XYZ file of C-alpha atoms in Angstrom:
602
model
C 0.000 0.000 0.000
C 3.039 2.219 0.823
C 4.243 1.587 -2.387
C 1.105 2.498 -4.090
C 0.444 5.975 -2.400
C 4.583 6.679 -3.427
C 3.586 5.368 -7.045
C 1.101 7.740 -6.821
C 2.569 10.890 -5.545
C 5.455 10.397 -8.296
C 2.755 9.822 -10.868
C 1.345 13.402 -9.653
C 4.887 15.371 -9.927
C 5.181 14.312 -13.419
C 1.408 15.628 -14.430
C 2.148 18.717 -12.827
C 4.903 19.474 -15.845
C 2.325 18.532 -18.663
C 0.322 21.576 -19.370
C -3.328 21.445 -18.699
C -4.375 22.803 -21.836
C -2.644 19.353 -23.492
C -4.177 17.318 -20.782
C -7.951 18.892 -21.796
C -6.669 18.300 -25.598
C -5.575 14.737 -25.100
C -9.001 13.469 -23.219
C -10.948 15.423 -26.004
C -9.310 13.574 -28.977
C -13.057 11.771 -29.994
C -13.875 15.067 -30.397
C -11.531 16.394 -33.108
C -13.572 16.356 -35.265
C -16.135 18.837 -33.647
C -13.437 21.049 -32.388
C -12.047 21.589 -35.717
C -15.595 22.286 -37.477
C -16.401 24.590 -34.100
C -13.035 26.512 -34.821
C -13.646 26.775 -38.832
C -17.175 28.153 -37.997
C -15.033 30.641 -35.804
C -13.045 31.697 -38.438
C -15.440 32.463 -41.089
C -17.567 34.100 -39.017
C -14.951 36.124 -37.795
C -13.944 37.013 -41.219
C -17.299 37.657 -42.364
C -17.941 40.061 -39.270
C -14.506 42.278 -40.308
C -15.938 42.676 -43.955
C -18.318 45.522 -43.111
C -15.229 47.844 -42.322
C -14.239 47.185 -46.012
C -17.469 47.786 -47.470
C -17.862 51.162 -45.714
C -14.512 52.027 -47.429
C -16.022 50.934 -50.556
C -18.935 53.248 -50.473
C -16.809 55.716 -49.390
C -14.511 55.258 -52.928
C -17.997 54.823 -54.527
C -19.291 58.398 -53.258
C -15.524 60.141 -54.193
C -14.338 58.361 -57.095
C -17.088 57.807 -58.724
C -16.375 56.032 -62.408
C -12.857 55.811 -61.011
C -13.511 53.577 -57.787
C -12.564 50.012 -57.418
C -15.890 48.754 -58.355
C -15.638 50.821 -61.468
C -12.018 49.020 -62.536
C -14.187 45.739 -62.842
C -15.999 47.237 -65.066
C -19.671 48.418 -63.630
C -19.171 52.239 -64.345
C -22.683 52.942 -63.454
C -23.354 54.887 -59.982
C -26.852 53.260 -59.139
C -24.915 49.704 -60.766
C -22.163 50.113 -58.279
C -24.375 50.934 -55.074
C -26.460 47.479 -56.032
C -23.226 45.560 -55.934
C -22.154 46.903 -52.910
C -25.841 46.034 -51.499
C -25.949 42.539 -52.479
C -22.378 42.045 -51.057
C -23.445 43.429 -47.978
C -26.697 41.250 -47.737
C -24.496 38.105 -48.680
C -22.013 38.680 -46.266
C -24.816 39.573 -43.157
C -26.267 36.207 -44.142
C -23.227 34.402 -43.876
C -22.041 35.794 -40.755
C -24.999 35.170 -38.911
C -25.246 31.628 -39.992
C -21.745 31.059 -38.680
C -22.460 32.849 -35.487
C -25.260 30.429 -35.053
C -23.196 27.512 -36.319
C -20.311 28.269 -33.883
C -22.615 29.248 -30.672
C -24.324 25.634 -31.398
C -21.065 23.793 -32.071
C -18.668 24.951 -28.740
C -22.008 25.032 -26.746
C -22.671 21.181 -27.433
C -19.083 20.448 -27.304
C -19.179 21.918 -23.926
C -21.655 20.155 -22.839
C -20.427 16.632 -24.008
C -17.052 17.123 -22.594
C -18.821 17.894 -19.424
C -20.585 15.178 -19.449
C -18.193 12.779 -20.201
C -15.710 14.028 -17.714
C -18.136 14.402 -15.064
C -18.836 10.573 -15.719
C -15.544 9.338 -16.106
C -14.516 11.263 -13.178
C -17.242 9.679 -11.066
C -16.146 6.189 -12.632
C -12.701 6.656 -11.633
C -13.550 7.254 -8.288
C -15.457 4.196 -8.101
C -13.017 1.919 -8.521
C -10.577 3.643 -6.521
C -10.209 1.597 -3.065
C -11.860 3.265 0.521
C -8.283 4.097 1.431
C -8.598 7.225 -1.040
C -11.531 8.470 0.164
C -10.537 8.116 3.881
C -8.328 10.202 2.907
C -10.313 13.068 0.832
C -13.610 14.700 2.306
C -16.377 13.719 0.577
C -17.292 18.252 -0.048
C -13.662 18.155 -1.934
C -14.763 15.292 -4.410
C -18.260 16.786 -4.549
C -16.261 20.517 -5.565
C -14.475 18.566 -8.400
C -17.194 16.709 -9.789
C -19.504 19.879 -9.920
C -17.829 22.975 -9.556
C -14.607 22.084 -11.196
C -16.001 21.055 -13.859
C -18.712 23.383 -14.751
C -16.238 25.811 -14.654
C -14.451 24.106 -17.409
C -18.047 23.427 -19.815
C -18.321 27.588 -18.907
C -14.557 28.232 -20.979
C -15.221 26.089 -23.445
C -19.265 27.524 -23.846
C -17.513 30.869 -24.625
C -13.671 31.068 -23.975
C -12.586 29.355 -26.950
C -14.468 30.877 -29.855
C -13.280 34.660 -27.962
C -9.616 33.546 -28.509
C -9.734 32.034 -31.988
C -11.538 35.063 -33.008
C -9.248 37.715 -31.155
C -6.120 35.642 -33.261
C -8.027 35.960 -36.592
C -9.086 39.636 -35.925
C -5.101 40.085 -35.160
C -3.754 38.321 -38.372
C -6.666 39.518 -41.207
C -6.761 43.286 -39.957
C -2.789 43.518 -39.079
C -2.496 41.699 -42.740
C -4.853 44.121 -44.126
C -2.883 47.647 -42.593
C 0.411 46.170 -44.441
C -1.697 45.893 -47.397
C -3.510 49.425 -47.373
C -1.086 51.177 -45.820
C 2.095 49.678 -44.843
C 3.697 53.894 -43.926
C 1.332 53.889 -40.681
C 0.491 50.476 -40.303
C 3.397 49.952 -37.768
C 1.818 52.627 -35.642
C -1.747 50.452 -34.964
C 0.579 47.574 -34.472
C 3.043 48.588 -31.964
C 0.521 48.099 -29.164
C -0.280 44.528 -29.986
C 3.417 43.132 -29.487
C 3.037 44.808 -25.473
C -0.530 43.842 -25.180
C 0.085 40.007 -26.419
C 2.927 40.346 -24.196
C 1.060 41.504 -21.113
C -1.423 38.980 -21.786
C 0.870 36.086 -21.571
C 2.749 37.499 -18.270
C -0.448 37.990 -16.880
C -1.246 34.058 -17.254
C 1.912 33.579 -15.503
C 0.708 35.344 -12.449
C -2.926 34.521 -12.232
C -2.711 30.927 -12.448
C -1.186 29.788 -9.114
C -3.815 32.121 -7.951
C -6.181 30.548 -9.390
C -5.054 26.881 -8.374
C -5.661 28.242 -4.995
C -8.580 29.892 -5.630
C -10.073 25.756 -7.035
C -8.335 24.789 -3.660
C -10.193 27.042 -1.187
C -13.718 26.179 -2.817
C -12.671 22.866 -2.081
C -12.178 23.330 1.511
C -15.396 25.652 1.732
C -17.629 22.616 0.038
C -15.866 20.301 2.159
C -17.160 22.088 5.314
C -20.533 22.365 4.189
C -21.350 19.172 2.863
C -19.727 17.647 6.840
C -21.913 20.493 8.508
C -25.197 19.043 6.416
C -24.417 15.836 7.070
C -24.043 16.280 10.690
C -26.692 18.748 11.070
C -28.400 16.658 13.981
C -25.365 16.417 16.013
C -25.026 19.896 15.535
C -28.417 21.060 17.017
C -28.218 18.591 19.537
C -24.773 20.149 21.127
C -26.047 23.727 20.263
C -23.542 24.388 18.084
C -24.709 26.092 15.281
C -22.761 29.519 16.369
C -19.692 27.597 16.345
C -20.378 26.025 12.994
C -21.137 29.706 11.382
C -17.556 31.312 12.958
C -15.829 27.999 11.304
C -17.770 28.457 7.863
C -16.981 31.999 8.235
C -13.450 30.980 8.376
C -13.716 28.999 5.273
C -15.465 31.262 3.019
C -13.418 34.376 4.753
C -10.471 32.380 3.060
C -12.472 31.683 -0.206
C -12.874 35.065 -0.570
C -9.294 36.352 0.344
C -7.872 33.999 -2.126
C -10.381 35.176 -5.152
C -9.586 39.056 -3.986
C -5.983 38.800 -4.578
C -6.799 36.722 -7.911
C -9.357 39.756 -8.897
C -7.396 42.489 -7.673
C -4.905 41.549 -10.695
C -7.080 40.130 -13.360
C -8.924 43.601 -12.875
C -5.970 45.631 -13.600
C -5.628 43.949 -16.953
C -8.296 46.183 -19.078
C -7.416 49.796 -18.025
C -3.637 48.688 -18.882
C -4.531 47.571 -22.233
C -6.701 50.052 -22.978
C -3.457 52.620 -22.337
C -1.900 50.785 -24.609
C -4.530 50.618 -27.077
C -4.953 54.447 -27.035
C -1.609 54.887 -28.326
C -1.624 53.071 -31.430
C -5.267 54.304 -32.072
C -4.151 57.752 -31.717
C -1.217 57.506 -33.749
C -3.302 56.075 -36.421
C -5.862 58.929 -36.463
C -3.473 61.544 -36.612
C -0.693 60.062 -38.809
C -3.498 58.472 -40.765
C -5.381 61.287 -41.513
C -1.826 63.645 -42.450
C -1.226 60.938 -45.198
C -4.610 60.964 -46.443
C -4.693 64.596 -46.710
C -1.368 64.884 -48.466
C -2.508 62.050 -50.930
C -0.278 59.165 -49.766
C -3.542 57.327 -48.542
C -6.898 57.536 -50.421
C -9.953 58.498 -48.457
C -11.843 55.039 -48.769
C -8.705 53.292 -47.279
C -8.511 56.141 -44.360
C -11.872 55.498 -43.534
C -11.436 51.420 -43.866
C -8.217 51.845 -41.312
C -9.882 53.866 -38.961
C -12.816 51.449 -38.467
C -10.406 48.582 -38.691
C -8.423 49.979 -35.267
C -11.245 49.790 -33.323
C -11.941 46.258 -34.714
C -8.688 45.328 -34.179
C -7.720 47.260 -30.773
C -11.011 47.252 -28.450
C -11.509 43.015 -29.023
C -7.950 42.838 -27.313
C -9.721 44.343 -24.275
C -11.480 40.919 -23.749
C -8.415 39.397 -22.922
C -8.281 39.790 -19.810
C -12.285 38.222 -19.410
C -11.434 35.591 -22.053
C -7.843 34.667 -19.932
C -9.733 34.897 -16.449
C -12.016 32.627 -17.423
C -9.162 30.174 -19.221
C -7.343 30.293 -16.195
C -10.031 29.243 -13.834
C -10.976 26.867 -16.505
C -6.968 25.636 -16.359
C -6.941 25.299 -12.436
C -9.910 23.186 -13.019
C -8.612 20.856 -15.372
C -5.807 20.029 -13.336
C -7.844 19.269 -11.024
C -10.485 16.603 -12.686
C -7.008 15.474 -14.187
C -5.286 14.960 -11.566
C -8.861 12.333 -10.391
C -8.941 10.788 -13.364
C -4.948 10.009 -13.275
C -5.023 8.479 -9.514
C -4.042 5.122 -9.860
C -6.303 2.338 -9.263
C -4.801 0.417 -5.881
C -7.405 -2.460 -6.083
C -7.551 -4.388 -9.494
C -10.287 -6.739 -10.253
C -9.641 -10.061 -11.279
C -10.369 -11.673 -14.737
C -11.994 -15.382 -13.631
C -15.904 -15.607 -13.546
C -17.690 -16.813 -10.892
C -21.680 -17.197 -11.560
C -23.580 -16.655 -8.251
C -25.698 -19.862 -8.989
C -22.439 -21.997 -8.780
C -21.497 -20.486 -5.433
C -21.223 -22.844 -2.684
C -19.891 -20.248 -0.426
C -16.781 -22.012 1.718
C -14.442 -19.454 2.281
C -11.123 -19.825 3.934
C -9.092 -16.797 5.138
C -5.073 -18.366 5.329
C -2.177 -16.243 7.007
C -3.757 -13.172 6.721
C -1.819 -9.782 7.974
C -3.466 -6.116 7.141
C -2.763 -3.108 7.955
C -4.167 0.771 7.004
C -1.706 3.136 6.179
C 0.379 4.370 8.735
C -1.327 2.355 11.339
C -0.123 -0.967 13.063
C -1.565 -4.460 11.575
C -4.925 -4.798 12.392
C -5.135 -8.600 11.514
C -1.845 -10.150 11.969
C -1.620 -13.857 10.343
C -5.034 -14.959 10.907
C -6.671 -18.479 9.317
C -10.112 -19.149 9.414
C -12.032 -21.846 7.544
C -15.806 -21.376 6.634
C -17.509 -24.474 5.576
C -19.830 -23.667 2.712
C -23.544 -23.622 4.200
C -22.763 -23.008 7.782
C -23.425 -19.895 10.485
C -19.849 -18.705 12.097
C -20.113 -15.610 14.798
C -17.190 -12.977 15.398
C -17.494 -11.264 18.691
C -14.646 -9.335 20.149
C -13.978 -5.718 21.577
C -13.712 -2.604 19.511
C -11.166 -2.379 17.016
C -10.305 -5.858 17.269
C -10.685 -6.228 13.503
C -13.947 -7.777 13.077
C -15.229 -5.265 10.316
C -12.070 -5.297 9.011
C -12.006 -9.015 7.491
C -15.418 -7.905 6.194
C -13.963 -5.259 4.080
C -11.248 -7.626 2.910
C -13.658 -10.564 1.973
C -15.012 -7.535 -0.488
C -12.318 -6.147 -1.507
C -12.373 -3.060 -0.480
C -8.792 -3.062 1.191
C -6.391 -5.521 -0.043
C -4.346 -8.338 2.024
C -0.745 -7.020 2.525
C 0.126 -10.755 2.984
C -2.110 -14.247 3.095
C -4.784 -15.051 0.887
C -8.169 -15.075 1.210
C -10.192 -17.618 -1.297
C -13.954 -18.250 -2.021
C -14.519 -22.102 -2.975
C -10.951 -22.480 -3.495
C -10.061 -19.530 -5.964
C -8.204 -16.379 -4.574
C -10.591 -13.960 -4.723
C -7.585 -11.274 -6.172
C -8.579 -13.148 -9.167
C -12.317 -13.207 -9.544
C -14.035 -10.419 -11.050
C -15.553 -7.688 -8.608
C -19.154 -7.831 -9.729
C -18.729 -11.443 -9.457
C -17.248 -11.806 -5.585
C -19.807 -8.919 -4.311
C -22.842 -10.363 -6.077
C -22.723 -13.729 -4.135
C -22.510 -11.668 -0.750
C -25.330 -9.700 0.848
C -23.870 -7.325 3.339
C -25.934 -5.908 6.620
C -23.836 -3.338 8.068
C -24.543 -1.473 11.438
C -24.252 1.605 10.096
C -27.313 1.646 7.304
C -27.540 3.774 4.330
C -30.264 4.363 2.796
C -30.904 6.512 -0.463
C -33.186 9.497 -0.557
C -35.805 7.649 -1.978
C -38.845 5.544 -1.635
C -38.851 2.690 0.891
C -39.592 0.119 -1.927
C -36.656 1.180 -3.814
C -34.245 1.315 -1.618
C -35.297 -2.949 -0.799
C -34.503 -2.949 -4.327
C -31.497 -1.692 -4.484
C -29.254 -3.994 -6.130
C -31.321 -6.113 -7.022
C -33.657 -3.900 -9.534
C -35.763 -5.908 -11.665
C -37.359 -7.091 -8.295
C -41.067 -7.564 -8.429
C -43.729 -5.724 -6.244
C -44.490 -8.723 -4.687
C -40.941 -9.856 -3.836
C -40.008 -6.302 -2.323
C -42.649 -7.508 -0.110
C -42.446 -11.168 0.611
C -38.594 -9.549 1.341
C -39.647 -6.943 3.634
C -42.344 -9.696 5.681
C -39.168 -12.121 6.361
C -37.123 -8.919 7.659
C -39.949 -8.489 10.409
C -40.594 -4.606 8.174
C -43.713 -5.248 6.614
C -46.181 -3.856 9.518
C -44.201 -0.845 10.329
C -43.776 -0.325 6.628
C -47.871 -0.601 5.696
C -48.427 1.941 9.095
C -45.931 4.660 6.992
C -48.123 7.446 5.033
C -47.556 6.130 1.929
C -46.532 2.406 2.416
C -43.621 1.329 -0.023
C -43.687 4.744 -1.909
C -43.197 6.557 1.172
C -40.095 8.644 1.024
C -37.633 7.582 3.539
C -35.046 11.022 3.063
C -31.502 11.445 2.943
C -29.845 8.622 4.334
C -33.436 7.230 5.786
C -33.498 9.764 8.298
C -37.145 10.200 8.544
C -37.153 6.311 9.949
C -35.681 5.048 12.967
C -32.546 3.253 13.630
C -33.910 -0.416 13.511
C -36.614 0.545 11.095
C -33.354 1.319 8.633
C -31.917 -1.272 9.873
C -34.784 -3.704 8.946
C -35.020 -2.498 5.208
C -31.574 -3.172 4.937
C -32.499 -6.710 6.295
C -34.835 -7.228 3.738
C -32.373 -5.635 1.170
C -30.326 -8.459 1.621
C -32.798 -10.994 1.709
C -34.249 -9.990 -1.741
C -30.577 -10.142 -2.993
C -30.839 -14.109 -2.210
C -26.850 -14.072 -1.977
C -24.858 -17.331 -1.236
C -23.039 -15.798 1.630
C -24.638 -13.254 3.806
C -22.654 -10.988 6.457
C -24.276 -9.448 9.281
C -22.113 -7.070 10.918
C -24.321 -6.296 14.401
C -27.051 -6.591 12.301
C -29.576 -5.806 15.114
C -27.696 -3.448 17.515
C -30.566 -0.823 16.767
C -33.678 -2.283 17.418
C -35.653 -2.976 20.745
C -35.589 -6.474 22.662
C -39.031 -7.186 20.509
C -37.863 -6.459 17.531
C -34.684 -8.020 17.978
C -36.270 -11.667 18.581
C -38.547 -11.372 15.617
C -35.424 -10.734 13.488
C -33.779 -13.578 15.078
C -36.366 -15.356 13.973
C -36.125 -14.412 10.205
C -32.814 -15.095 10.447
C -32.747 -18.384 11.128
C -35.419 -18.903 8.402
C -33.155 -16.909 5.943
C -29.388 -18.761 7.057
C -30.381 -22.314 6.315
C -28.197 -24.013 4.369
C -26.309 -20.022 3.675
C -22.911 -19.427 4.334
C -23.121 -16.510 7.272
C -20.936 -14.721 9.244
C -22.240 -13.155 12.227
C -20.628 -10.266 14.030
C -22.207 -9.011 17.326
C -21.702 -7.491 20.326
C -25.034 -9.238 21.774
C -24.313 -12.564 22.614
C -27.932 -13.795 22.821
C -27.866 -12.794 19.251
C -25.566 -15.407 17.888
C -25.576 -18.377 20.248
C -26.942 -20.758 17.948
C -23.863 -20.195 15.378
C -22.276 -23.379 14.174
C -19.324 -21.722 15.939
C -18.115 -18.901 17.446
C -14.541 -16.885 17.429
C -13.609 -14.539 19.949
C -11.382 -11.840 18.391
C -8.872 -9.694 20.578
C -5.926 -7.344 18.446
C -6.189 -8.866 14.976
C -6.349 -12.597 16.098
C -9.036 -15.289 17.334
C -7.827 -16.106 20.842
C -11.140 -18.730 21.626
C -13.645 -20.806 19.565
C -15.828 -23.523 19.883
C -19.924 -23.512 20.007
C -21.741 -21.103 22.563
C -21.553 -24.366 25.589
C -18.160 -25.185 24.401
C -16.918 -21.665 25.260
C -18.965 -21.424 28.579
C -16.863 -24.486 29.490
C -13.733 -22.936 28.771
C -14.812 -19.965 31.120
C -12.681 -17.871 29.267
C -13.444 -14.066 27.833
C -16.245 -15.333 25.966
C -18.123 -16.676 28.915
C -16.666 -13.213 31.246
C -18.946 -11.595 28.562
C -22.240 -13.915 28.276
C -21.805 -13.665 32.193
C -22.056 -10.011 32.012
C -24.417 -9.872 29.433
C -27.158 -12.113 30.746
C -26.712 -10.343 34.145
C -25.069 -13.263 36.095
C -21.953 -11.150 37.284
């Protein structure tokens, strides 16, 4: 696991030196195609929307030259002749414009969208598959800021950002082109800005973006905070906390919005600089410009064309600094749903099928040691052999390791040593959806999805019939509480079932597992929320539903898992007793110390 999180961090240096622009480029190649069309439509509407300028110039030839003007030299010497040329141009080239405007808008906008999509998916994927060791060490407000906020901001660039800075390029090379053309004597002057303005552009990138990365990381920190403070909002109330909670979400945002003020207190200063620096080459034009037209050296048409160009040229560069803002943030971003989709996958699933029908469910756990990261071994060489079709119990003190060979009989931490095999194949090397679809998991602590209470019986096992939800939910001992709800089975049970009770949630998840039918179920304290009453009705379900089922039992109850074919007593990562529930009162060892205290006979 060391290894792995080293891997990782390595992995993480050497995507910090690829630019994010190539990372974007690289995810997006099924999109080529689309990106070049979007950026085409760009172009030729950009194009189309700088030919007015030259038109006006015409006209103005038209209204001076007369039989002498450009349109003349192709031979239309007529006055009313020229004017209708000049009209239809100007119709064609409206028409055109417009439908690449709308081409364009339509092409980034639904680029932006799949690319959001996709990403947001992927992303989501990726995180999947990535083992609980990640997220234990991520808050779940951090991931929810990436997967939403991070990359929104991205669709929002590429909705707008991208078409502003192809255009802004073409405006640069057709108009600066054009000057050279017209009137190379003054066309320097309108182009000295741009060199200082490109310049300041490309410095101001430079600057912005680690402000912006830590801009991305304080929203982070801020959604991380909120989503633990909604989560917990019971706990909260209940220790009258809620003027604590505001000074430390004050903190977070107060930090939020110190790290976006220094960002904005630069990216502001960007447009009143350029536009000083725009002023002097449109100045120099107007003045200069209009000395050579008056001594001849320019014609008036052209004059008029140049003057109009400047401003098409100069005031688009203003943008920049809106069009880099939002690039930048858009950059920080992409790093960021990168740098997710890059982690490395700890946990690999295996290639060898295992139909749940076939399972006979004997599992054997041999010289087992595991440990979390930076923590001691919390099983340390531990064997245990579960005969296919019997009821084992686990009972043992906090942080023993009970759950823990749970989570490893999943997968969802891996063995640093042993092996750990399901009718005699490793279970490194069956597929995922294979090993978790034979086991049926009742944890103590119950989620439920905001949802209704039929659904959530469901879940996982979806094409479930009305009436097996319900046959389910009458086993599990849920059935009468579940008819007395407002709306039965549809009634909405909340986020994370919190409009039911503990052992009510705790009894749909019963039934959950039930409908699932697996080969081997797992109840881990299964019925530590429930009443005495409740409690022996589930027993009794449970013995209907373990017959002939591979279980494994862990409690803190005794009563609740004295009939196991045998029981283990766990203590630091290894079994120290076993035998059946008489065989370890005999022993009058820690097991029977407990059932002693437990049943009130000490």
């Amino acid at each position: 696991m060391t290894t792995v999180f080293k891997s990782h961090r390595v992995a993480k240096r050497r995507r910090g030196l690829v630019h994010p622009l190539k990372r974007l480029l690289k995810y997006a190649e099924q999109y080529r195609q689309q990106i070049w069309l979007a950026s085409i439509c760009s172009i030729l509407n950009k194009l189309f929307d700088l030919a007015p300028p030259a038109l006006i110039g015409i006209a103005v030839d038209v209204v001076v030259k007369q039989q002498d003007s450009i349109i003349a030299r192709l031979g239309v010497k007529d006055i009313f002749g020229q004017f209708f040329i000049l009209s239809a141009l100007t119709v064609i080239i409206w028409i055109l414009e417009s439908i690449f405007e709308y081409s364009f808008a339509r092409l980034w906008r639904n680029l932006a969208q799949n690319i959001q999509h996709d990403l947001r998916l992927d992303a989501y994927k990726h995180l999947q598959d990535l083992e609980l060791a990640y997220f234990e060490e991520r808050s779940t407000g951090g991931l929810m800021s990436i997967l939403s906020d991070d990359i929104n901001q991205l669709e929002r660039f590429l909705d707008v950002g991208a078409n502003d800075i192809i255009q802004v390029a073409v405006t640069v090379i057709i108009i600066g082109g054009a000057f050279f053309i017209l009137a190379p004597s003054v066309a320097w002057m309108a182009m000295l800005p741009i060199p200082f303005i490109l310049w300041g552009t490309f410095a101001y990138q430079d600057v912005l973006a680690p402000r912006y990365a830590n801009v991305r990381e304080k929203v982070g920190l801020l959604n991380s905070r909120l989503a633990n403070n909604l989560s917990g909002i019971t706990t909260i109330k209940s220790f009258t906390a809620e003027d604590y909670e505001i000074s430390r979400l004050a903190g977070e945002s107060e930090a939020y919005r110190r790290s976006n003020a220094k960002a904005i207190q630069l990216s502001a200063a960007y447009v009143p600089l350029i536009r000083m620096l725009i002023l002097v080459g449109f100045t120099a034009l107007l003045y200069f410009g209009g000395l050579a037209a008056v001594n001849g050296i320019i014609s008036v048409g052209t004059y008029s064309v140049l003057v109009f160009l400047i401003q098409r040229l100069l005031w688009p560069l203003t943008r920049l600094g809106d069009t880099f803002d939002q690039y930048q943030r858009a950059m920080a971003s992409t790093n960021r749903v990168m740098d997710l989709l890059d982690t490395p996958i700890a946990i690999h699933p295996g290639d060898v099928a295992l139909p749940v029908e076939k399972v006979r469910g004997e599992v054997t756990f041999k010289k087992v040691t595991f440990n979390y990261q930076d923590r001691q071994a919390v099983i340390k060489n531990l064997s245990l052999d579960i005969p296919a079709g019997k009821t084992i119990a686990i009972v043992g003190s906090t942080g023993s390791g009970k759950s823990t060979l749970v989570k490893l009989l999943l997968r969802l931490y891996e063995v640093q040593s042993g092996t750990i095999t399901l009718d005699g194949i490793d279970i490194q090397k069956l597929k995922f959806r294979d090993l978790r679809r034979c086991i049926g998991l009742v944890s103590q602590d119950v989620f439920l999805f905001h949802g209704t209470v039929a659904e959530n019986i469901a879940y996982g096992t979806f094409d479930a019939t009305e009436a097996e939800i319900i046959t389910a939910a009458k086993v599990a001992e849920a059935h009468d509480f579940i008819m007395r709800l407002p709306q039965g089975y549809e009634t909405i049970v909340g986020e994370r079932g919190q409009k039911l009770s503990g052992g009510q949630r705790q009894r749909i998840a019963i039934a959950r597992a039930i409908l699932k039918n697996p080969p081997i179920l797992i109840l881990d304290e299964a019925t530590s929320a429930v009443d005495n009453e409740t409690e022996a009705a589930i027993q009794r379900s449970l013995e209907r539903i373990t017959v002939n089922r591979t279980t494994i039992a862990i409690a803190h109850r005794l009563s609740t898992i004295r009939n196991a074919d045998r029981i283990y007593v766990m203590e630091y990562g290894r079994f120290i007793e076993s035998g059946t529930h008489e065989q370890l009162l005999e022993q009058n060892g820690v097991y029977a110390s407990l059932w002693r205290v437990q049943s009130g006979l000490k």
